[in-house]
Coordinates of C-alpha atoms in Angstrom, one line a residue:
D1 CA 0.0 0.0 0.0
K2 CA 1.2 3.5 -0.9
P3 CA -0.9 6.1 0.8
E4 CA -0.8 9.8 -0.2
L5 CA 1.5 11.6 2.2
I6 CA 1.1 15.3 2.9
I7 CA 4.4 16.8 4.0
L8 CA 4.0 19.8 6.3
S9 CA 6.9 22.2 6.9
Y10 CA 7.8 25.8 7.4
S11 CA 10.8 25.2 5.1
D12 CA 11.0 24.7 1.3
T13 CA 14.4 23.1 1.8
Q14 CA 12.9 20.3 3.8
F15 CA 10.4 19.6 0.9
E16 CA 13.4 19.2 -1.4
T17 CA 14.9 16.7 1.0
V18 CA 11.7 14.6 1.1
K19 CA 11.4 14.7 -2.7
G20 CA 14.7 13.0 -2.9
T21 CA 13.2 9.8 -1.6
G22 CA 11.4 9.4 -4.9
Y23 CA 8.1 8.4 -3.2
P24 CA 5.4 8.8 -5.9
Y25 CA 2.5 10.1 -3.8
L26 CA 3.7 13.3 -2.1
T27 CA 2.0 16.6 -1.8
F28 CA 3.4 19.6 0.1
K29 CA 1.8 22.2 2.4
K30 CA 4.0 25.0 3.6
L31 CA 2.9 26.2 7.0
N32 CA 2.7 29.9 7.9
E33 CA 2.8 30.9 11.5
N34 CA 0.5 33.8 10.7
D35 CA -2.2 31.3 9.9
V36 CA -2.6 30.8 13.6
T37 CA -4.5 34.0 14.6
L38 CA -6.6 34.9 17.5
Q39 CA -10.3 34.8 16.8
Y40 CA -12.7 36.3 19.5
N41 CA -16.4 35.6 19.6
L42 CA -18.9 38.4 20.0
W43 CA -19.0 38.3 23.9
E44 CA -15.1 38.3 24.1
R45 CA -14.9 41.3 21.7
I46 CA -17.4 43.2 23.9
L47 CA -15.5 42.4 27.1
N48 CA -12.2 43.4 25.5
K49 CA -13.6 46.7 24.1
V50 CA -14.9 47.6 27.6
S51 CA -11.6 46.5 29.2
R52 CA -9.5 48.6 26.8
G53 CA -11.6 51.6 27.7
L54 CA -11.3 51.1 31.5
L55 CA -7.9 49.4 31.8
G56 CA -6.2 50.2 28.6
K57 CA -5.7 46.5 27.7
N58 CA -7.6 43.4 26.6
L59 CA -9.1 41.4 29.5
I60 CA -9.1 38.2 27.4
L61 CA -5.7 37.5 25.9
N62 CA -6.4 34.2 24.3
G63 CA -9.0 33.9 21.7
H64 CA -11.9 31.6 22.1
S65 CA -10.7 29.6 19.1
L66 CA -7.7 29.4 16.8
R67 CA -7.8 29.1 13.0
R68 CA -7.4 25.4 12.2
L69 CA -5.6 23.8 9.4
D70 CA -8.1 22.2 7.2
I71 CA -6.5 20.2 4.4
G72 CA -8.2 16.9 4.8
L73 CA -5.7 15.2 7.1
D74 CA -6.8 11.7 8.3
I75 CA -3.8 11.1 10.5
I76 CA -0.9 13.3 11.6
F77 CA 2.6 11.9 12.5
P78 CA 4.5 12.9 14.5
A79 CA 1.6 14.6 16.2
T80 CA 1.6 17.9 18.0
Q81 CA -0.9 19.4 20.4
H82 CA -0.8 22.6 18.3
A83 CA -4.2 24.1 17.7
Y84 CA -3.4 24.0 14.0
F85 CA -4.2 20.3 14.1
S86 CA -7.1 20.2 16.5
N87 CA -9.5 18.9 13.9
V88 CA -7.3 15.9 12.9
K89 CA -9.0 12.9 14.5
I90 CA -6.0 10.4 14.6
K91 CA -2.8 11.7 16.2
L92 CA 0.2 9.5 16.4
F93 CA 2.6 11.0 19.0
W94 CA 6.4 10.2 18.9
I95 CA 8.9 10.5 21.8
P96 CA 12.5 10.0 20.4
D97 CA 13.9 8.5 23.6
F98 CA 14.0 9.0 27.4
Q99 CA 17.6 9.9 27.8
M100 CA 16.8 12.7 30.3
H101 CA 15.7 10.1 32.8
F102 CA 18.9 8.1 32.6
L103 CA 21.6 10.7 31.9
P104 CA 20.3 13.9 33.6
Q105 CA 23.8 15.2 33.9
F106 CA 23.8 16.2 30.2
F107 CA 20.8 18.5 30.5
S108 CA 19.8 21.6 32.4
K109 CA 17.4 21.3 35.2
Q110 CA 14.9 23.5 33.4
A111 CA 15.1 21.4 30.2
I112 CA 14.4 18.2 32.2
E113 CA 11.4 19.8 34.0
I114 CA 9.9 21.0 30.8
C115 CA 10.4 17.7 29.0
I116 CA 9.1 15.5 31.8
R117 CA 6.1 17.7 32.3
K118 CA 5.3 17.3 28.6
E119 CA 5.8 13.5 28.8
K120 CA 3.4 13.2 31.7
E121 CA 0.8 15.3 30.0
L122 CA 1.0 13.2 26.8
A123 CA 1.1 9.9 28.7
E124 CA -2.2 10.8 30.3
L125 CA -3.9 12.3 27.3
A126 CA -2.5 10.8 24.1
K127 CA -4.3 7.8 22.6
T128 CA -1.4 6.5 20.5
F129 CA 2.4 6.6 20.7
I130 CA 5.0 5.5 18.1
F131 CA 8.5 4.6 19.3
S132 CA 11.5 4.0 17.2
S133 CA 12.8 1.0 19.2
Y134 CA 11.5 -1.7 21.5
T135 CA 13.8 -0.3 24.2
A136 CA 12.0 3.1 24.1
Q137 CA 8.6 1.4 24.2
K138 CA 9.6 -0.7 27.2
Q139 CA 11.0 2.4 29.0
F140 CA 7.8 4.3 28.4
R141 CA 5.8 1.5 30.0
T142 CA 8.2 1.5 33.0
L143 CA 8.2 5.2 33.5
Y144 CA 4.4 5.7 32.9
P145 CA 2.8 2.4 34.0
L146 CA -0.7 4.0 34.4
S147 CA -0.9 5.3 30.9
K148 CA -3.7 3.9 28.8
S149 CA -2.1 4.9 25.6
K150 CA -1.6 2.3 22.9
T151 CA 2.1 2.0 21.8
F152 CA 3.7 0.7 18.6
V153 CA 7.2 0.4 17.3
L154 CA 8.2 1.7 13.9
Q155 CA 11.9 1.3 13.4
F156 CA 13.9 3.6 11.1
A157 CA 14.5 2.4 7.6
V158 CA 18.0 3.3 6.5
T159 CA 18.9 3.7 2.9
H160 CA 22.3 4.4 1.3
P161 CA 23.1 6.5 -1.7
A162 CA 25.4 5.0 -4.3
Y163 CA 29.0 5.6 -3.1
D164 CA 31.0 2.7 -4.5
T165 CA 31.9 4.8 -7.6
F166 CA 33.8 7.3 -5.4
S167 CA 37.6 7.0 -5.4
V168 CA 39.0 5.9 -2.0
I169 CA 42.2 7.7 -2.8
A170 CA 40.4 10.9 -3.6
V171 CA 38.3 10.8 -0.4
N172 CA 41.4 10.1 1.7
Q173 CA 43.3 13.0 0.0
K174 CA 40.3 15.3 0.5
Y175 CA 40.4 14.7 4.3
H176 CA 44.2 14.4 4.6
I177 CA 44.1 10.8 5.7
D178 CA 47.5 9.2 5.0
R179 CA 47.4 5.9 6.9
P180 CA 45.1 3.2 8.3
Y181 CA 42.5 4.6 10.6
F182 CA 39.5 3.8 12.9
F183 CA 36.3 5.6 12.2
C184 CA 33.7 7.1 14.6
A185 CA 30.6 8.7 12.9
N186 CA 28.6 10.5 15.6
Q187 CA 27.4 14.0 16.4
V188 CA 29.9 15.5 18.9
W189 CA 27.5 15.4 21.8
A190 CA 28.4 14.5 25.4
H191 CA 26.4 11.2 25.5
K192 CA 28.2 9.9 22.4
N193 CA 31.2 9.4 24.7
H194 CA 34.0 10.6 22.4
M195 CA 36.2 11.1 25.4
I196 CA 36.7 7.3 26.0
I197 CA 38.2 7.0 22.5
L198 CA 40.6 9.9 23.3
R199 CA 41.6 8.2 26.6
A200 CA 42.2 4.9 24.8
I201 CA 44.5 6.6 22.3
R202 CA 46.5 8.2 25.1
K203 CA 46.8 4.8 26.8
I204 CA 47.9 3.1 23.6
K205 CA 50.6 5.7 23.1
E206 CA 51.8 5.4 26.7
L207 CA 51.6 1.6 27.2
E208 CA 52.1 0.2 23.7
K209 CA 54.2 2.9 22.3
K210 CA 52.1 2.8 19.1
E211 CA 50.6 5.6 17.0
V212 CA 47.0 5.2 15.9
L213 CA 44.6 7.4 14.0
V214 CA 40.9 7.9 14.7
V215 CA 38.8 9.8 12.2
F216 CA 35.6 11.5 13.6
S217 CA 32.7 12.8 11.5
G218 CA 29.6 14.7 12.8
K219 CA 28.3 18.1 13.8
E220 CA 30.7 19.7 16.3
Y221 CA 28.2 21.7 18.4
D222 CA 25.9 20.5 21.2
L223 CA 23.2 23.0 22.1
R224 CA 22.9 21.4 25.5
N225 CA 26.7 21.5 26.2
P226 CA 28.1 24.4 24.1
D227 CA 31.6 23.9 25.6
F228 CA 31.8 20.2 25.0
F229 CA 33.8 20.2 21.8
S230 CA 36.3 22.8 23.1
G231 CA 36.8 20.5 26.1
L232 CA 37.7 17.6 23.7
K233 CA 40.1 19.8 21.8
K234 CA 41.8 20.9 25.1
Y235 CA 42.2 17.2 26.1
I236 CA 43.8 16.5 22.7
Q237 CA 46.2 19.4 23.1
D238 CA 47.1 18.7 26.7
N239 CA 47.9 15.0 25.8
K240 CA 49.6 15.7 22.5
L241 CA 47.1 13.7 20.4
E242 CA 46.9 16.1 17.5
E243 CA 48.5 13.6 15.1
N244 CA 46.2 10.8 16.2
V245 CA 42.8 12.4 15.5
R246 CA 41.0 14.0 12.6
F247 CA 37.7 15.8 13.2
L248 CA 36.0 16.3 9.8
G249 CA 32.8 18.0 10.9
F250 CA 29.5 17.3 9.1
I251 CA 30.5 15.7 5.8
A252 CA 28.7 14.4 2.7
R253 CA 27.0 11.0 3.2
E254 CA 28.8 9.4 0.3
D255 CA 32.2 10.4 1.8
Q256 CA 31.1 9.2 5.2
L257 CA 30.2 5.7 3.8
Q258 CA 33.5 5.4 1.9
L259 CA 35.4 6.3 5.0
M260 CA 33.4 3.8 7.0
Q261 CA 33.9 1.0 4.6
N262 CA 37.6 1.5 4.3
S263 CA 38.4 2.0 8.0
I264 CA 40.1 -0.7 10.1
S265 CA 36.8 -0.7 12.1
V266 CA 34.0 1.5 13.2
I267 CA 33.9 2.6 16.8
Q268 CA 30.5 3.3 18.5
P269 CA 31.0 4.1 22.2
S270 CA 27.7 5.9 22.7
L271 CA 26.2 5.9 26.3
F272 CA 22.6 6.0 25.1
E273 CA 20.8 5.2 21.9
G274 CA 17.0 5.2 21.7
W275 CA 16.3 5.3 17.9
S276 CA 17.1 1.7 16.8
T277 CA 19.7 3.0 14.3

């Protein structure tokens, strides 16, 4: 079965990304935040008019209703509680993972409070959840055992672009890789545990008297820990590991796959993964 999918986004760029899948039944709806406007009923307008005359401001700040998006959606996924979609009958909510419960040290107290408050609200009100792994589904049931929500697992489908036509030599030259290497492809975020690789390199140099090279790819900024990457670089400098590591940043997928395939091995030291990838 190939249902028609309506892709909603504020960004035209994201539409182009989705078009790249080649799925034949796609339509696109660009959202406009201005579509969500306050609409007061007659009684609210009268109250506000009197209030502005007496107090100089509206008494009722939130409109009785919000303009709703009406494009014939049967289901929305991942769902949101935004009033835009209040007339969509079937809402499939998605929680990526529950990392905040297990690694709270990587988040601010405020971020944890906001996230858990939202989770509790959805666990009580949402009819259906989709999770990306059986681990996340199990953790939801453990954390919110009283929730009556139905839960389903929909694992990610990973596809690869054609990359075998790329020259290994050219890719290595592009990234200044001149010897055998290990490869770690991860966003440079605290829970991905890059530090354990750097400590391993230091021990190998000290105990085995060997030089190794580890190549890293991935975005080098963590919104939750803005100083994390600079801390890694300081460790590298303090321990004289500059010749043993290459941080490539966010690179083309084809280059990443070539580097992965031609590495000695791939290292994945992450402390927490909830997405089944």
